[in-house]
Short mmCIF file of C-alpha atoms and ligand atoms in Angstrom, two decimals:
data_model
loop_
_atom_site.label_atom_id
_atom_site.label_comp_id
_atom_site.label_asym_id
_atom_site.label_seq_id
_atom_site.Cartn_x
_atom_site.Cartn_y
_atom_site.Cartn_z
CA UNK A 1 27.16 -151.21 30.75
CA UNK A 2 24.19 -148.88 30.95
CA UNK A 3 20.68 -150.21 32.05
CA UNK A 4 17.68 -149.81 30.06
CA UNK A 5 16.33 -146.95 32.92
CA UNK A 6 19.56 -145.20 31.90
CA UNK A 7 19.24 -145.49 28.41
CA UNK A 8 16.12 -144.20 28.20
CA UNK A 9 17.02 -141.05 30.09
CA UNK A 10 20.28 -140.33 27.92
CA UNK A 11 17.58 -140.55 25.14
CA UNK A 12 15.15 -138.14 26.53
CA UNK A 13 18.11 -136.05 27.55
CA UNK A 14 17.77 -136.39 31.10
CA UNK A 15 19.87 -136.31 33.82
CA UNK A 16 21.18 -139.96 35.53
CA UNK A 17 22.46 -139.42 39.42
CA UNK A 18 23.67 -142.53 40.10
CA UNK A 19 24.15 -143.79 43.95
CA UNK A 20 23.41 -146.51 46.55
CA UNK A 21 19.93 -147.20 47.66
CA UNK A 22 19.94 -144.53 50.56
CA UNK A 23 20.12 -140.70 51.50
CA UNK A 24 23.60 -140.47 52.05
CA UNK A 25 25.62 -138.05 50.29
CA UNK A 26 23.45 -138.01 47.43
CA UNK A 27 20.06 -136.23 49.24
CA UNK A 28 20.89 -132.96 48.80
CA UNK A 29 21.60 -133.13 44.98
CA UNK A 30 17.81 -135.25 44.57
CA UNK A 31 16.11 -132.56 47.02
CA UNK A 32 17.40 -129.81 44.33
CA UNK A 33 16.25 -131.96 41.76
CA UNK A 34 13.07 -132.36 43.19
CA UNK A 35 12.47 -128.51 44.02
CA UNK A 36 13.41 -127.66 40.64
CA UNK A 37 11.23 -130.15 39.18
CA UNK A 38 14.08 -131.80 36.74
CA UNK A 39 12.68 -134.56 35.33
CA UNK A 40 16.21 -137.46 36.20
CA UNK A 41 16.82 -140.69 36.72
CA UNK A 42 17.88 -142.44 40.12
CA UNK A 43 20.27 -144.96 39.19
CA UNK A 44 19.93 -147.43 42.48
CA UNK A 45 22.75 -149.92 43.30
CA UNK A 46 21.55 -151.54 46.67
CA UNK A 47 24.64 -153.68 49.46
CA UNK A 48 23.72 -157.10 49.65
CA UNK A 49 22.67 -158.53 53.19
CA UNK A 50 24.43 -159.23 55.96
CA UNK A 51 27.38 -161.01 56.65
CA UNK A 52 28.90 -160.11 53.27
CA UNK A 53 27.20 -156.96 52.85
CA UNK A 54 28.31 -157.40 49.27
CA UNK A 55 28.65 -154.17 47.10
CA UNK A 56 29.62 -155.90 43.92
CA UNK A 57 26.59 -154.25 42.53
CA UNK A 58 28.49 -151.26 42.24
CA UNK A 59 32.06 -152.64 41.92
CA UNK A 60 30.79 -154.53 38.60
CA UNK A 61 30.18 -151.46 36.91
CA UNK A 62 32.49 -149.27 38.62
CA UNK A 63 35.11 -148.68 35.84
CA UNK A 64 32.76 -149.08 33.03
CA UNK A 65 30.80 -145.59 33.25
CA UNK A 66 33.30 -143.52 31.59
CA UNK A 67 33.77 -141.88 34.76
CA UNK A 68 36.97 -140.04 35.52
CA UNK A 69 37.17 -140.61 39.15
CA UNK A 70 34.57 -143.40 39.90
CA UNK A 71 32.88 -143.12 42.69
CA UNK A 72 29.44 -142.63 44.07
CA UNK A 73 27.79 -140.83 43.99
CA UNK A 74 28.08 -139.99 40.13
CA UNK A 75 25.75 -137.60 37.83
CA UNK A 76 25.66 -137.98 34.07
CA UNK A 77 24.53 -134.95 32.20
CA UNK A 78 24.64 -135.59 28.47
CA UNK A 79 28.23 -135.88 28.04
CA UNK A 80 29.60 -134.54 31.13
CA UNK A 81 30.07 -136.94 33.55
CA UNK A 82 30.90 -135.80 37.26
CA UNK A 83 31.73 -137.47 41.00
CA UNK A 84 32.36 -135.96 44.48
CA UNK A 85 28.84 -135.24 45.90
CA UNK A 86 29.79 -130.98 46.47
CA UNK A 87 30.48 -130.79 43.00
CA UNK A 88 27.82 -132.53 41.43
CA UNK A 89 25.62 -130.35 44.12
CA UNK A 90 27.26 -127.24 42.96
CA UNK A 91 26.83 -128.22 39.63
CA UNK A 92 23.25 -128.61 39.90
CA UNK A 93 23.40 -125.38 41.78
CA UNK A 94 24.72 -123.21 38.91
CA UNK A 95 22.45 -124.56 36.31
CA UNK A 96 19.57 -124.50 38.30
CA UNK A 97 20.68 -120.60 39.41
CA UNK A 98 20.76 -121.81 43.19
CA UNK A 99 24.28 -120.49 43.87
CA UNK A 100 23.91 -116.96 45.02
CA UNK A 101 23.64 -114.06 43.13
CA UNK A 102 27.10 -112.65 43.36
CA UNK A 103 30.93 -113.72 44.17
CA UNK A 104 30.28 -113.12 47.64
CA UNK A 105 27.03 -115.30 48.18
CA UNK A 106 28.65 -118.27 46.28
CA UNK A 107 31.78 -118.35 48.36
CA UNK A 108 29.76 -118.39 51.64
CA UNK A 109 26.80 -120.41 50.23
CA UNK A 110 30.28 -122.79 49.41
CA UNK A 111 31.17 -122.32 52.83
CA UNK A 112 28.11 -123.90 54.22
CA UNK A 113 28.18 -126.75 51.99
CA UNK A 114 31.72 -127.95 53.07
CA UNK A 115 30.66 -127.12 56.57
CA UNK A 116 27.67 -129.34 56.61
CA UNK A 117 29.41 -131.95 54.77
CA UNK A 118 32.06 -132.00 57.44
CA UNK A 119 29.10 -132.54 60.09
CA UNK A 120 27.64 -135.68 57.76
CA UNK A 121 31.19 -137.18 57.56
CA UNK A 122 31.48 -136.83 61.56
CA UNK A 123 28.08 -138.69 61.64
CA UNK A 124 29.01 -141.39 59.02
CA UNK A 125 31.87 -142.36 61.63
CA UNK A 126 29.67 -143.04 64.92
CA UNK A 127 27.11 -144.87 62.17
CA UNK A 128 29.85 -146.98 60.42
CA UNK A 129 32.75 -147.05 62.44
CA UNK A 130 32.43 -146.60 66.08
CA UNK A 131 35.38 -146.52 68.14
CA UNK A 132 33.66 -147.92 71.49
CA UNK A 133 30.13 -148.69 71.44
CA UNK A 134 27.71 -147.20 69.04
CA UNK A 135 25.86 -145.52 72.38
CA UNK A 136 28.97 -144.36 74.15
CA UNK A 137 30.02 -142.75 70.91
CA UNK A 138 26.56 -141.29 69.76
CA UNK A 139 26.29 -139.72 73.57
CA UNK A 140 30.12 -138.15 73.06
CA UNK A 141 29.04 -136.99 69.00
CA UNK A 142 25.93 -135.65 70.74
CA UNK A 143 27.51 -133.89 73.63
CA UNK A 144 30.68 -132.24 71.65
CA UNK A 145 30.71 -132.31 67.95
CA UNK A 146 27.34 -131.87 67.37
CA UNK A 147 26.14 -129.48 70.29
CA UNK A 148 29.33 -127.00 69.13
CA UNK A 149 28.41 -127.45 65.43
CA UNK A 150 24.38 -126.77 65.91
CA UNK A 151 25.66 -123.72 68.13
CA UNK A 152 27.72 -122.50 65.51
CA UNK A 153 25.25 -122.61 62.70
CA UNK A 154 22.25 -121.35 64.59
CA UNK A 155 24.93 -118.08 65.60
CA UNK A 156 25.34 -117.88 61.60
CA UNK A 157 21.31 -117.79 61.23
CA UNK A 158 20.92 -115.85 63.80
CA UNK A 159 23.67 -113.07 62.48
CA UNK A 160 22.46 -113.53 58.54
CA UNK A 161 19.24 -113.49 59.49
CA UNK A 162 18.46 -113.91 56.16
CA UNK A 163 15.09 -116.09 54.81
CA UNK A 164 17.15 -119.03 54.26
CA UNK A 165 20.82 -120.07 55.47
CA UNK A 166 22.92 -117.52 52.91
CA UNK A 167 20.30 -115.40 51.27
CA UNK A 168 16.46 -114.25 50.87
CA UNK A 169 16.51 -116.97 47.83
CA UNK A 170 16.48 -120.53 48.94
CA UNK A 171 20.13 -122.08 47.76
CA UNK A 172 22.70 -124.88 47.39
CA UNK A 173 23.33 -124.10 50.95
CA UNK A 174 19.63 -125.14 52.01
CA UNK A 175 19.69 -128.49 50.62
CA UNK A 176 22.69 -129.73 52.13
CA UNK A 177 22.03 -127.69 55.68
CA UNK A 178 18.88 -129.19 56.01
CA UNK A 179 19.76 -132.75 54.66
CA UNK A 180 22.94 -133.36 56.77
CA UNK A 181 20.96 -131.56 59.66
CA UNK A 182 18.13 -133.69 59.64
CA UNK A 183 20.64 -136.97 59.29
CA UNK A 184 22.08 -135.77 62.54
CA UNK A 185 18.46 -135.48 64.31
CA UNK A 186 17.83 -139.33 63.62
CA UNK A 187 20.15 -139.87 66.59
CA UNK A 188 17.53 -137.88 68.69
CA UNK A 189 15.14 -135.20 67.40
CA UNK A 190 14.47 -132.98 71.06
CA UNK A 191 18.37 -131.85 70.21
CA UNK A 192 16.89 -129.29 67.79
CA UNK A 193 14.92 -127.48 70.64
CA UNK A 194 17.90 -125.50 71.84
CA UNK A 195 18.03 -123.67 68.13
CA UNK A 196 15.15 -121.87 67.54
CA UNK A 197 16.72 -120.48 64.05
CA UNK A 198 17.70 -123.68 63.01
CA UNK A 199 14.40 -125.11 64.10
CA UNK A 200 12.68 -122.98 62.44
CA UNK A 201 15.28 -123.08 59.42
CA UNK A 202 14.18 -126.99 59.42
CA UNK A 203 10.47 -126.28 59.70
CA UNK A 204 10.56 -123.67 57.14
CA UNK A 205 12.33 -126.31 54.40
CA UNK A 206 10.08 -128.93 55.20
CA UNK A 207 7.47 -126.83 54.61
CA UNK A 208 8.57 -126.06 50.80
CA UNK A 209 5.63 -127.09 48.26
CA UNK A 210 7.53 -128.16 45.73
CA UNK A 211 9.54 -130.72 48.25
CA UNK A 212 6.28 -131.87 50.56
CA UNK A 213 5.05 -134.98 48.37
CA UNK A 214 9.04 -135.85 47.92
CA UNK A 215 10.05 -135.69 51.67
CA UNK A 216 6.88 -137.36 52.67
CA UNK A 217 7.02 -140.11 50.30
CA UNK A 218 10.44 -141.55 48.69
CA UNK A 219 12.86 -139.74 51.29
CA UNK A 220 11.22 -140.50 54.26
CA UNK A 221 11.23 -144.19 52.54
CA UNK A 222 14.60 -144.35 52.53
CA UNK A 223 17.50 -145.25 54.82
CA UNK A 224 20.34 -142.50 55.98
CA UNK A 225 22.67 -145.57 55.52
CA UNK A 226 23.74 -148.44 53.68
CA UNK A 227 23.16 -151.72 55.16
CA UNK A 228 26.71 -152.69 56.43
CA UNK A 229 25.94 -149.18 59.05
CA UNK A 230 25.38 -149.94 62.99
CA UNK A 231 22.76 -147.21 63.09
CA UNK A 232 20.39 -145.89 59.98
CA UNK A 233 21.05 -148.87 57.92
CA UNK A 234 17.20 -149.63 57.81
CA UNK A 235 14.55 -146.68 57.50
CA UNK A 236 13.91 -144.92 60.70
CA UNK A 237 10.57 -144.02 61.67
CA UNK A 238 10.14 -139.97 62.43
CA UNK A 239 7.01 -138.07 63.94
CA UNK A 240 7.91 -134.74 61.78
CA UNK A 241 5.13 -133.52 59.92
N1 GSH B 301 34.25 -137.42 48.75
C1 GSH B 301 33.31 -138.28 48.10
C2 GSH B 301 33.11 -139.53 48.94
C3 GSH B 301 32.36 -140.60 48.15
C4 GSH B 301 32.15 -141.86 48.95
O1 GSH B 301 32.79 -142.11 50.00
N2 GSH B 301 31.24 -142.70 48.44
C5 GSH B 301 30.89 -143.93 49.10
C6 GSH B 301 29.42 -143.89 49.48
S1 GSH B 301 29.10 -142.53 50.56
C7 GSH B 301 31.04 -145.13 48.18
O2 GSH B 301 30.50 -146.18 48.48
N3 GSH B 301 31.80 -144.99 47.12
C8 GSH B 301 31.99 -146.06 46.16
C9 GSH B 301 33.40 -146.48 46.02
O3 GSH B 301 34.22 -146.18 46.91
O4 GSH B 301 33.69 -147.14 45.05
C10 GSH B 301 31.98 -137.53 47.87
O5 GSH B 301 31.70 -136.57 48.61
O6 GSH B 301 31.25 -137.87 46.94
#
């Protein structure tokens, strides 16, 4: 049911985020992990090859986790046991005091979680399911959907103009901006140029010590998408510092 990996970190008391072998949904949540230095363990379940693209790696454990809703990607933390990727960020979030500082902050750090979010699922459909050809559609998602989205949050930096996204203290917010951001630049960086707040927003968390070693190394290592995706499927390589 469990793997030894898993085991071991139930035993030490640590933290298990289990998802596929990627960035997807579940970057934001390891980037918080990472900045907050919580020792956890990455439980990987990788899509077999092409043409099955099998994920029976998954599906044969699927029920058996004692999950409520199973799903990935999932987080185990001693006996609570959570899915949906916002919650298990905003989860982290509140134990890791990364959700604002008052009622107000949370809702609007909130805000820019399910915003971004909404972005990354807009993505996922040019990368998995295209409804022409992957370049007609990345050229429309570039032109409308992304152009009025990266308008709208560089307006919101630009009228906060707070340190980070929601408040002087990096948040939630950060992770998932920056994450679901930077998934979006894959289809061409030189879009950023036209946001100088969110450029610099992007600079400014890639510049984070406690995340430099982590986005250099494992994330940058890993692909935006699973294997069965027309575009990200296979690690892309980037000229960011
Ligand atoms: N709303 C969910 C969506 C989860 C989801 O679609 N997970 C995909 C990977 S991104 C998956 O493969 N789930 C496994 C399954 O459907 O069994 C979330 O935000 O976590």
């Amino acid at each position: 049911m469990c793997n030894i990996y898993t085991l071991m970190a139930q035993s030490k008391g640590q933290l298990t985020l289990g998802y596929w072998a990627i960035r997807g949904l579940a970057e934001p949540s390891r980037l918080l992990l990472h900045y907050t230095k919580t020792p956890y363990n990455d439980e990987f379940y990788v899509q077999g090859d092409a043409p099955e693209y099998s994920r029976d790696e998954w599906f044969s454990k699927k029920s058996k986790l004692g999950l409520d809703f199973p799903n990935l990607p999932y987080l185990f933390d001693g006996d609570i046991k959570l899915t949906q990727s916002k919650t298990i960020l905003c989860y982290l979030a509140r134990k890791y005091h990364l959700m604002g500082k008052n009622e107000r902050e949370e809702a609007v750090i909130s805000m820019i979680i399910d915003q971004s979010h909404d972005l990354r699922s807009e993505l996922n459909g040019v990368c998995y399911h295209p409804k022409e050809d992957f370049a007609t559609d990345k050229q429309q998602f570039i032109e409308t959907k992304l152009t009025e989205q990266l308008k709208l949050f560089e307006d919101f930096l630009k009228k906060t103009g707070k340190k980070w996204s929601c408040s002087d203290d990096i948040t939630a917010a950060d992770f998932q901006l920056f994450e679901y951001i930077d998934s979006c630049l894959m289809l061409d960086e030189s879009i950023i140029d036209k946001y100088s707040h969110l450029k610099n927003f992007m600079k400014h968390f890639r510049e984070i010590p406690e995340l430099e070693n982590y986005l250099k190394q494992e994330h940058a290592q890993r692909p935006l998408n699973n294997k069965v995706a027309i575009f990200g499927g296979t690690v892309i390589p980037r000229n960011k510092a």
